[in-house]
mmCIF file of C-alpha atoms and ligand atoms in Angstrom:
data_model
loop_
_atom_site.group_PDB
_atom_site.id
_atom_site.type_symbol
_atom_site.label_atom_id
_atom_site.label_comp_id
_atom_site.label_asym_id
_atom_site.label_seq_id
_atom_site.Cartn_x
_atom_site.Cartn_y
_atom_site.Cartn_z
ATOM 1 C CA MET R 23 39.158 283.865 -13.492
ATOM 2 C CA ARG R 24 38.702 281.419 -16.270
ATOM 3 C CA LYS R 25 35.960 281.897 -18.828
ATOM 4 C CA LYS R 26 32.916 279.556 -18.485
ATOM 5 C CA ILE R 27 31.272 277.752 -21.426
ATOM 6 C CA THR R 28 28.206 275.865 -21.181
ATOM 7 C CA ILE R 29 27.191 273.267 -24.012
ATOM 8 C CA ILE R 30 23.505 272.377 -24.109
ATOM 9 C CA GLY R 31 23.160 268.880 -25.397
ATOM 10 C CA ALA R 32 25.835 266.269 -24.498
ATOM 11 C CA GLY R 33 25.330 264.238 -27.612
ATOM 12 C CA ASN R 34 27.825 263.831 -30.438
ATOM 13 C CA VAL R 35 28.288 267.428 -31.278
ATOM 14 C CA GLY R 36 28.045 268.634 -27.788
ATOM 15 C CA ALA R 37 30.525 266.217 -26.210
ATOM 16 C CA THR R 38 32.893 266.614 -29.021
ATOM 17 C CA THR R 39 32.816 270.494 -28.746
ATOM 18 C CA ALA R 40 33.396 269.938 -24.966
ATOM 19 C CA GLN R 41 36.446 267.733 -25.706
ATOM 20 C CA LEU R 42 37.960 270.332 -28.030
ATOM 21 C CA THR R 43 37.250 273.159 -25.526
ATOM 22 C CA ALA R 44 38.926 271.198 -22.585
ATOM 23 C CA LYS R 45 41.879 269.921 -24.519
ATOM 24 C CA ASP R 46 43.093 273.573 -25.360
ATOM 25 C CA GLY R 47 42.252 274.725 -21.952
ATOM 26 C CA LEU R 48 40.211 277.493 -23.448
ATOM 27 C CA ALA R 49 37.577 277.664 -20.593
ATOM 28 C CA ASP R 50 35.861 275.703 -18.003
ATOM 29 C CA VAL R 51 33.123 273.687 -19.342
ATOM 30 C CA VAL R 52 29.611 272.626 -18.245
ATOM 31 C CA LEU R 53 27.927 270.030 -20.317
ATOM 32 C CA PHE R 54 24.114 270.102 -19.902
ATOM 33 C CA ASP R 55 21.454 267.386 -21.031
ATOM 34 C CA ILE R 56 18.097 266.342 -20.011
ATOM 35 C CA ALA R 57 19.397 262.654 -20.110
ATOM 36 C CA GLU R 58 20.358 261.846 -16.495
ATOM 37 C CA GLY R 59 23.887 260.749 -16.145
ATOM 38 C CA VAL R 60 24.989 261.196 -19.661
ATOM 39 C CA PRO R 61 26.405 264.737 -19.211
ATOM 40 C CA GLN R 62 27.914 263.778 -16.019
ATOM 41 C CA GLY R 63 29.583 260.591 -17.506
ATOM 42 C CA LYS R 64 30.949 262.227 -20.631
ATOM 43 C CA ALA R 65 32.256 265.365 -18.586
ATOM 44 C CA LEU R 66 33.940 262.912 -16.117
ATOM 45 C CA ASP R 67 35.605 261.057 -19.069
ATOM 46 C CA ILE R 68 36.795 264.289 -20.530
ATOM 47 C CA ALA R 69 37.961 265.787 -17.348
ATOM 48 C CA GLU R 70 40.101 262.521 -16.721
ATOM 49 C CA ALA R 71 41.801 263.105 -20.008
ATOM 50 C CA CYS R 72 42.864 266.680 -19.078
ATOM 51 C CA PRO R 73 46.041 265.691 -17.090
ATOM 52 C CA LEU R 74 47.119 263.917 -20.268
ATOM 53 C CA TRP R 75 46.369 267.066 -22.297
ATOM 54 C CA GLY R 76 48.101 269.317 -19.885
ATOM 55 C CA SER R 77 44.950 271.149 -19.331
ATOM 56 C CA ALA R 78 43.763 272.494 -15.855
ATOM 57 C CA VAL R 79 40.223 273.407 -16.877
ATOM 58 C CA SER R 80 37.157 272.065 -15.089
ATOM 59 C CA VAL R 81 34.694 269.881 -16.799
ATOM 60 C CA THR R 82 31.424 269.180 -15.214
ATOM 61 C CA GLY R 83 28.161 267.502 -16.354
ATOM 62 C CA SER R 84 24.614 268.614 -15.138
ATOM 63 C CA ASN R 85 20.798 268.218 -15.654
ATOM 64 C CA SER R 86 20.185 271.558 -13.900
ATOM 65 C CA TYR R 87 20.263 274.932 -15.555
ATOM 66 C CA ASP R 88 21.559 276.333 -12.191
ATOM 67 C CA ASP R 89 25.006 274.788 -12.750
ATOM 68 C CA THR R 90 25.205 276.730 -15.972
ATOM 69 C CA ALA R 91 24.551 280.243 -14.411
ATOM 70 C CA GLY R 92 26.858 282.898 -15.448
ATOM 71 C CA SER R 93 28.266 281.476 -18.471
ATOM 72 C CA ASP R 94 30.374 283.584 -21.006
ATOM 73 C CA ILE R 95 29.323 281.574 -24.082
ATOM 74 C CA VAL R 96 26.336 279.036 -24.317
ATOM 75 C CA VAL R 97 26.394 276.628 -27.263
ATOM 76 C CA ILE R 98 23.120 275.057 -28.073
ATOM 77 C CA THR R 99 23.457 271.626 -29.644
ATOM 78 C CA ALA R 100 20.422 270.024 -28.059
ATOM 79 C CA GLY R 101 17.901 268.294 -30.246
ATOM 80 C CA PHE R 102 17.619 265.683 -32.786
ATOM 81 C CA PRO R 103 20.010 264.906 -35.575
ATOM 82 C CA ARG R 104 18.602 263.812 -39.050
ATOM 83 C CA LYS R 105 18.306 260.327 -40.393
ATOM 84 C CA PRO R 106 18.817 259.123 -43.981
ATOM 85 C CA HIS R 107 16.465 260.666 -46.357
ATOM 86 C CA MET R 108 15.630 263.567 -43.993
ATOM 87 C CA SER R 109 16.705 267.099 -44.602
ATOM 88 C CA ARG R 110 17.846 269.587 -42.088
ATOM 89 C CA ASP R 111 14.321 271.337 -42.510
ATOM 90 C CA ASP R 112 12.441 268.169 -41.499
ATOM 91 C CA LEU R 113 13.866 268.609 -37.842
ATOM 92 C CA LEU R 114 11.954 272.181 -37.569
ATOM 93 C CA HIS R 115 9.210 271.539 -34.989
ATOM 94 C CA ALA R 116 10.897 268.810 -32.979
ATOM 95 C CA ASN R 117 14.086 271.074 -32.454
ATOM 96 C CA ALA R 118 12.127 274.332 -32.168
ATOM 97 C CA ASN R 119 10.697 273.165 -28.704
ATOM 98 C CA VAL R 120 14.076 272.143 -27.486
ATOM 99 C CA VAL R 121 15.872 275.365 -28.681
ATOM 100 C CA GLN R 122 13.103 277.473 -27.217
ATOM 101 C CA SER R 123 13.066 275.890 -23.838
ATOM 102 C CA ALA R 124 16.952 276.109 -23.822
ATOM 103 C CA SER R 125 16.921 279.692 -24.726
ATOM 104 C CA GLU R 126 14.362 280.508 -22.023
ATOM 105 C CA ALA R 127 16.623 279.034 -19.409
ATOM 106 C CA ILE R 128 19.700 280.740 -20.642
ATOM 107 C CA ALA R 129 18.066 284.145 -20.672
ATOM 108 C CA LYS R 130 17.297 283.731 -16.860
ATOM 109 C CA THR R 131 20.647 281.943 -15.930
ATOM 110 C CA SER R 132 23.256 283.421 -18.265
ATOM 111 C CA PRO R 133 21.725 286.931 -19.069
ATOM 112 C CA ASP R 134 25.184 288.098 -20.179
ATOM 113 C CA ALA R 135 26.086 285.207 -22.466
ATOM 114 C CA ILE R 136 26.960 284.996 -26.141
ATOM 115 C CA ILE R 137 24.861 282.253 -27.715
ATOM 116 C CA ILE R 138 26.066 279.845 -30.661
ATOM 117 C CA VAL R 139 23.243 278.035 -32.136
ATOM 118 C CA VAL R 140 24.271 274.552 -33.825
ATOM 119 C CA THR R 141 20.892 272.734 -33.681
ATOM 120 C CA ASN R 142 19.358 272.324 -37.099
ATOM 121 C CA PRO R 143 17.674 273.779 -39.177
ATOM 122 C CA MET R 144 20.276 276.048 -37.711
ATOM 123 C CA ASP R 145 19.278 279.567 -39.277
ATOM 124 C CA ALA R 146 15.811 279.319 -38.143
ATOM 125 C CA MET R 147 16.867 278.008 -34.657
ATOM 126 C CA ALA R 148 19.394 281.006 -34.390
ATOM 127 C CA GLN R 149 16.409 283.378 -35.124
ATOM 128 C CA LEU R 150 14.271 281.464 -32.588
ATOM 129 C CA SER R 151 16.880 281.675 -29.913
ATOM 130 C CA TRP R 152 17.457 285.449 -30.360
ATOM 131 C CA LYS R 153 13.652 286.032 -30.282
ATOM 132 C CA THR R 154 13.218 284.007 -27.281
ATOM 133 C CA THR R 155 16.212 285.441 -25.255
ATOM 134 C CA GLU R 156 15.494 288.987 -26.575
ATOM 135 C CA PHE R 157 19.368 289.313 -26.332
ATOM 136 C CA SER R 158 21.062 291.910 -28.532
ATOM 137 C CA CYS R 159 21.386 290.198 -31.984
ATOM 138 C CA ARG R 160 25.248 290.646 -31.725
ATOM 139 C CA ARG R 161 25.037 288.164 -28.948
ATOM 140 C CA VAL R 162 23.182 285.431 -30.792
ATOM 141 C CA MET R 163 24.647 283.603 -33.832
ATOM 142 C CA GLY R 164 24.589 280.309 -35.700
ATOM 143 C CA MET R 165 27.244 277.724 -36.870
ATOM 144 C CA GLY R 166 26.844 276.637 -40.416
ATOM 145 C CA GLY R 167 29.205 278.459 -42.931
ATOM 146 C CA ILE R 168 32.528 277.683 -41.339
ATOM 147 C CA LEU R 169 31.380 273.888 -41.633
ATOM 148 C CA ASP R 170 30.381 274.137 -45.081
ATOM 149 C CA ALA R 171 33.469 276.154 -46.106
ATOM 150 C CA SER R 172 35.582 273.493 -44.334
ATOM 151 C CA ARG R 173 33.948 270.911 -46.366
ATOM 152 C CA PHE R 174 34.630 272.776 -49.555
ATOM 153 C CA ARG R 175 38.092 273.379 -48.643
ATOM 154 C CA SER R 176 38.675 269.543 -48.106
ATOM 155 C CA PHE R 177 37.163 268.675 -51.508
ATOM 156 C CA LEU R 178 39.075 271.299 -53.385
ATOM 157 C CA ALA R 179 42.315 270.293 -51.658
ATOM 158 C CA TRP R 180 41.920 266.553 -52.561
ATOM 159 C CA GLU R 181 41.114 267.569 -56.249
ATOM 160 C CA MET R 182 44.162 269.722 -56.512
ATOM 161 C CA SER R 183 46.464 267.511 -54.272
ATOM 162 C CA VAL R 184 47.405 270.680 -52.187
ATOM 163 C CA SER R 185 46.999 271.281 -48.417
ATOM 164 C CA PRO R 186 43.501 272.327 -47.342
ATOM 165 C CA VAL R 187 45.156 274.822 -45.042
ATOM 166 C CA ASP R 188 46.115 276.904 -48.124
ATOM 167 C CA ILE R 189 42.737 277.188 -49.324
ATOM 168 C CA GLU R 190 40.546 280.062 -48.442
ATOM 169 C CA THR R 191 36.863 280.240 -49.403
ATOM 170 C CA MET R 192 33.379 281.884 -48.483
ATOM 171 C CA VAL R 193 30.077 280.210 -48.224
ATOM 172 C CA LEU R 194 26.992 282.509 -47.836
ATOM 173 C CA GLY R 195 23.274 281.713 -47.280
ATOM 174 C CA GLY R 196 21.387 279.299 -45.163
ATOM 175 C CA HIS R 197 23.083 276.175 -43.752
ATOM 176 C CA GLY R 198 20.888 274.068 -45.945
ATOM 177 C CA ASP R 199 20.641 272.518 -49.519
ATOM 178 C CA GLN R 200 20.670 276.001 -51.083
ATOM 179 C CA MET R 201 23.874 277.334 -49.432
ATOM 180 C CA VAL R 202 25.865 279.457 -51.735
ATOM 181 C CA PRO R 203 29.496 278.420 -51.841
ATOM 182 C CA LEU R 204 31.529 281.217 -53.683
ATOM 183 C CA PRO R 205 34.130 280.239 -56.247
ATOM 184 C CA ARG R 206 34.931 283.771 -56.848
ATOM 185 C CA PHE R 207 36.090 284.241 -53.316
ATOM 186 C CA THR R 208 37.976 280.845 -53.281
ATOM 187 C CA THR R 209 41.896 280.885 -53.680
ATOM 188 C CA VAL R 210 44.748 278.684 -53.136
ATOM 189 C CA LYS R 211 47.390 280.883 -51.433
ATOM 190 C CA GLY R 212 45.833 283.816 -53.169
ATOM 191 C CA ILE R 213 45.448 282.177 -56.596
ATOM 192 C CA GLN R 214 41.838 282.021 -57.840
ATOM 193 C CA VAL R 215 40.702 278.537 -57.851
ATOM 194 C CA THR R 216 38.812 279.182 -61.154
ATOM 195 C CA GLU R 217 42.178 279.661 -62.791
ATOM 196 C CA ILE R 218 43.400 276.305 -61.681
ATOM 197 C CA LEU R 219 40.369 274.073 -62.038
ATOM 198 C CA LYS R 220 37.795 273.930 -64.809
ATOM 199 C CA LYS R 221 34.216 275.204 -64.009
ATOM 200 C CA LYS R 222 32.773 271.727 -64.466
ATOM 201 C CA ARG R 223 34.860 270.480 -61.487
ATOM 202 C CA VAL R 224 34.344 273.266 -59.256
ATOM 203 C CA ASP R 225 30.473 272.933 -59.919
ATOM 204 C CA ALA R 226 30.903 269.284 -58.978
ATOM 205 C CA LEU R 227 32.694 269.994 -55.663
ATOM 206 C CA ILE R 228 30.048 272.832 -54.790
ATOM 207 C CA HIS R 229 27.404 269.994 -55.397
ATOM 208 C CA ARG R 230 29.235 267.761 -53.063
ATOM 209 C CA THR R 231 29.508 270.556 -50.516
ATOM 210 C CA ARG R 232 25.873 271.142 -50.483
ATOM 211 C CA ASN R 233 25.290 267.568 -49.909
ATOM 212 C CA GLY R 234 28.108 267.342 -47.394
ATOM 213 C CA GLY R 235 25.987 266.662 -44.371
ATOM 214 C CA ALA R 236 23.754 264.243 -46.235
ATOM 215 C CA GLU R 237 26.639 262.272 -47.595
ATOM 216 C CA ILE R 238 27.789 261.600 -43.941
ATOM 217 C CA VAL R 239 24.121 260.802 -42.651
ATOM 218 C CA GLY R 240 23.997 258.226 -45.460
ATOM 219 C CA LEU R 241 27.210 256.636 -44.471
ATOM 220 C CA LEU R 242 26.532 256.787 -40.580
ATOM 221 C CA LYS R 243 22.790 255.458 -41.061
ATOM 222 C CA SER R 244 22.014 256.763 -37.612
ATOM 223 C CA GLY R 245 23.060 260.108 -36.475
ATOM 224 C CA SER R 246 24.681 263.113 -38.410
ATOM 225 C CA ALA R 247 28.245 264.634 -38.682
ATOM 226 C CA TYR R 248 29.923 265.725 -35.490
ATOM 227 C CA TYR R 249 33.633 266.042 -35.685
ATOM 228 C CA ALA R 250 33.699 268.853 -38.195
ATOM 229 C CA PRO R 251 30.783 270.606 -36.788
ATOM 230 C CA ALA R 252 32.279 270.596 -33.235
ATOM 231 C CA ALA R 253 35.529 271.808 -34.836
ATOM 232 C CA ALA R 254 33.625 274.697 -36.523
ATOM 233 C CA THR R 255 31.857 275.548 -33.353
ATOM 234 C CA TYR R 256 35.134 275.559 -31.377
ATOM 235 C CA GLN R 257 36.610 278.111 -33.907
ATOM 236 C CA MET R 258 33.715 280.543 -33.321
ATOM 237 C CA MET R 259 34.113 280.100 -29.414
ATOM 238 C CA ARG R 260 37.817 280.813 -29.702
ATOM 239 C CA SER R 261 37.363 283.863 -31.828
ATOM 240 C CA VAL R 262 34.972 285.248 -29.177
ATOM 241 C CA LEU R 263 36.796 284.182 -26.197
ATOM 242 C CA LEU R 264 40.213 285.243 -27.292
ATOM 243 C CA ASP R 265 38.933 288.374 -29.157
ATOM 244 C CA GLU R 266 40.624 287.022 -32.340
ATOM 245 C CA LYS R 267 38.311 289.153 -34.483
ATOM 246 C CA ARG R 268 38.391 286.204 -37.172
ATOM 247 C CA LEU R 269 36.354 286.916 -40.320
ATOM 248 C CA LEU R 270 34.263 283.793 -40.535
ATOM 249 C CA PRO R 271 30.910 282.903 -42.193
ATOM 250 C CA CYS R 272 28.311 282.655 -39.592
ATOM 251 C CA ALA R 273 24.564 282.898 -39.468
ATOM 252 C CA ALA R 274 23.994 286.476 -38.192
ATOM 253 C CA TYR R 275 20.966 288.774 -37.901
ATOM 254 C CA LEU R 276 20.594 290.877 -40.971
ATOM 255 C CA ASN R 277 18.894 294.272 -40.709
ATOM 256 C CA GLY R 278 19.197 295.515 -44.253
ATOM 257 C CA GLU R 279 22.670 294.252 -45.038
ATOM 258 C CA TYR R 280 22.520 292.329 -48.428
ATOM 259 C CA GLY R 281 19.138 293.864 -48.889
ATOM 260 C CA VAL R 282 17.733 291.441 -46.297
ATOM 261 C CA LYS R 283 15.655 292.527 -43.224
ATOM 262 C CA ASP R 284 14.860 290.667 -40.158
ATOM 263 C CA LEU R 285 16.424 287.172 -40.896
ATOM 264 C CA TYR R 286 19.360 285.093 -39.640
ATOM 265 C CA VAL R 287 21.315 283.832 -42.488
ATOM 266 C CA GLY R 288 24.992 283.046 -43.319
ATOM 267 C CA VAL R 289 27.253 285.905 -44.058
ATOM 268 C CA PRO R 290 30.947 286.804 -43.295
ATOM 269 C CA VAL R 291 31.197 288.468 -39.981
ATOM 270 C CA ILE R 292 33.949 289.553 -37.588
ATOM 271 C CA LEU R 293 33.682 287.568 -34.394
ATOM 272 C CA GLY R 294 35.159 289.193 -31.205
ATOM 273 C CA LYS R 295 34.533 289.569 -27.512
ATOM 274 C CA GLU R 296 31.345 291.427 -28.297
ATOM 275 C CA GLY R 297 30.096 288.701 -30.558
ATOM 276 C CA VAL R 298 29.112 289.686 -34.010
ATOM 277 C CA GLU R 299 31.112 292.878 -34.144
ATOM 278 C CA LYS R 300 30.582 293.439 -37.894
ATOM 279 C CA VAL R 301 28.579 292.077 -40.888
ATOM 280 C CA VAL R 302 30.912 292.294 -43.878
ATOM 281 C CA GLU R 303 29.094 293.048 -46.977
ATOM 282 C CA LEU R 304 30.572 291.468 -50.136
ATOM 283 C CA LYS R 305 29.820 292.827 -53.696
ATOM 284 C CA LEU R 306 28.053 290.091 -55.207
ATOM 285 C CA THR R 307 27.382 289.552 -58.963
ATOM 286 C CA LYS R 308 23.828 289.164 -60.311
ATOM 287 C CA GLU R 309 24.065 285.495 -60.457
ATOM 288 C CA GLU R 310 25.373 285.294 -56.724
ATOM 289 C CA LYS R 311 22.691 287.667 -55.914
ATOM 290 C CA VAL R 312 20.026 285.491 -57.133
ATOM 291 C CA MET R 313 21.492 282.326 -55.390
ATOM 292 C CA PHE R 314 21.714 284.208 -52.194
ATOM 293 C CA ARG R 315 18.135 285.459 -52.227
ATOM 294 C CA GLU R 316 16.833 282.036 -52.946
ATOM 295 C CA SER R 317 18.676 280.637 -50.056
ATOM 296 C CA CYS R 318 17.313 283.427 -47.761
ATOM 297 C CA ALA R 319 13.756 282.759 -49.077
ATOM 298 C CA ALA R 320 14.153 279.038 -48.055
ATOM 299 C CA VAL R 321 15.143 280.284 -44.465
ATOM 300 C CA ARG R 322 12.341 282.811 -44.172
ATOM 301 C CA LYS R 323 9.867 279.896 -45.137
ATOM 302 C CA LEU R 324 11.024 277.962 -42.147
ATOM 303 C CA VAL R 325 10.879 281.119 -39.859
ATOM 304 C CA LYS R 326 7.418 281.852 -41.020
ATOM 305 C CA LYS R 327 6.394 278.084 -40.228
ATOM 306 C CA LEU R 328 7.584 278.768 -36.634
ATOM 307 C CA GLY R 329 5.330 281.887 -36.559
ATOM 308 C CA ILE R 330 8.272 284.084 -35.263
HETATM 309 N N1 APR U 2 17.515 269.820 -23.408
HETATM 310 C C1 APR U 2 18.815 269.425 -23.309
HETATM 311 N N2 APR U 2 19.272 268.382 -24.052
HETATM 312 C C2 APR U 2 18.355 267.723 -25.066
HETATM 313 C C3 APR U 2 17.016 268.295 -25.021
HETATM 314 C C4 APR U 2 16.558 269.346 -24.271
HETATM 315 N N3 APR U 2 15.346 269.739 -24.228
HETATM 316 N N4 APR U 2 16.400 267.431 -25.887
HETATM 317 C C5 APR U 2 17.254 266.610 -26.479
HETATM 318 N N5 APR U 2 18.505 266.827 -25.816
HETATM 319 C C6 APR U 2 19.689 266.098 -25.900
HETATM 320 C C7 APR U 2 19.693 264.557 -26.141
HETATM 321 O O1 APR U 2 19.517 263.999 -24.986
HETATM 322 C C8 APR U 2 21.075 264.345 -26.861
HETATM 323 O O2 APR U 2 22.015 264.016 -25.873
HETATM 324 O O3 APR U 2 20.391 266.660 -27.332
HETATM 325 C C9 APR U 2 21.557 265.647 -27.612
HETATM 326 C C10 APR U 2 21.657 265.496 -29.007
HETATM 327 O O4 APR U 2 22.675 264.667 -29.259
HETATM 328 P P1 APR U 2 22.726 263.564 -30.563
HETATM 329 O O5 APR U 2 21.401 262.959 -30.715
HETATM 330 O O6 APR U 2 23.954 262.951 -30.536
HETATM 331 O O7 APR U 2 22.824 264.619 -31.719
HETATM 332 P P2 APR U 2 24.053 265.517 -32.408
HETATM 333 O O8 APR U 2 24.622 264.674 -33.465
HETATM 334 O O9 APR U 2 24.977 265.921 -31.321
HETATM 335 O O10 APR U 2 23.434 266.697 -32.945
HETATM 336 C C11 APR U 2 22.555 267.765 -32.430
HETATM 337 O O11 APR U 2 23.248 269.467 -33.910
HETATM 338 O O12 APR U 2 24.271 269.310 -35.979
HETATM 339 C C12 APR U 2 23.101 269.443 -35.296
HETATM 340 O O13 APR U 2 21.609 268.393 -36.813
HETATM 341 C C13 APR U 2 22.146 268.257 -35.689
HETATM 342 O O14 APR U 2 20.225 269.246 -34.753
HETATM 343 C C14 APR U 2 21.358 268.308 -34.516
HETATM 344 C C15 APR U 2 22.182 268.867 -33.305
#
């Protein structure tokens, strides 16, 4: 039997994630939204593209959680995107209500699911979803680091005129302004980027990466990024569904790793059929540790505001 994926929120990120999933024939897709007709209409449109993609999966839309029952993976994208001059953190309370109600419903209808949280501020929303569902922390994770890393890879590739595919990098910390891109773990086909580019240039690209989401919000004027966020979410789903065991930066629950306790934050993890199968601990320099701790502190502040 084919696997079943539910995407909560049929907006820009949700619908694009559904499209990528259906195109690759990865799993049957249920798009869920509170807006009547929207998930049905977008699902129908995607389903009608499947013959052209050579994909035989089913894509349906619904306003009822009953139709999402028994999902293998549930992606939460429901909520509000930011507007210009808003940070991801400004969405905290509005999106907490949405994520909490979605998580309550998922716990009832898909008790064995793996949850990928995309709604911002993502790290705090992942913690909220985990607390609400009471699922094992291995089965609840957040999408952020892959997107930030992909932005950094793009900027580096343009700077060096090389293929972004050949660039590997790692980004730690919260999916916010204080994320920690790591040049020490950034290579072009194994060659350290710090050997190719001057520190000043690398620092400028790190700055652009930290502001990557805001840059797009500023251009769009209404709404936030969704093509790259959906592609990053798709990579996580694929690693879980196909048990690929990719090493990817995701928001995962830390219980002592990196000296951090009881907090969701971005770290490298192995993603497989069990969800977060391992948190990979990197040996950080003093300077990296300080930046990581500051980023964790910013996430913890939000979690405290939620009282969870
Ligand atoms: N249950 C289900 N869907 C909901 C709920 C809810 N309680 N509340 C809102 N929605 C739906 C909206 O109806 C809308 O279709 O969530 C969707 C959000 O879509 P967009 O406004 O297009 O936002 P999008 O760009 O997809 O971003 C969603 O992902 O990247 C993050 O910061 C971003 O938090 C935002 C989220």
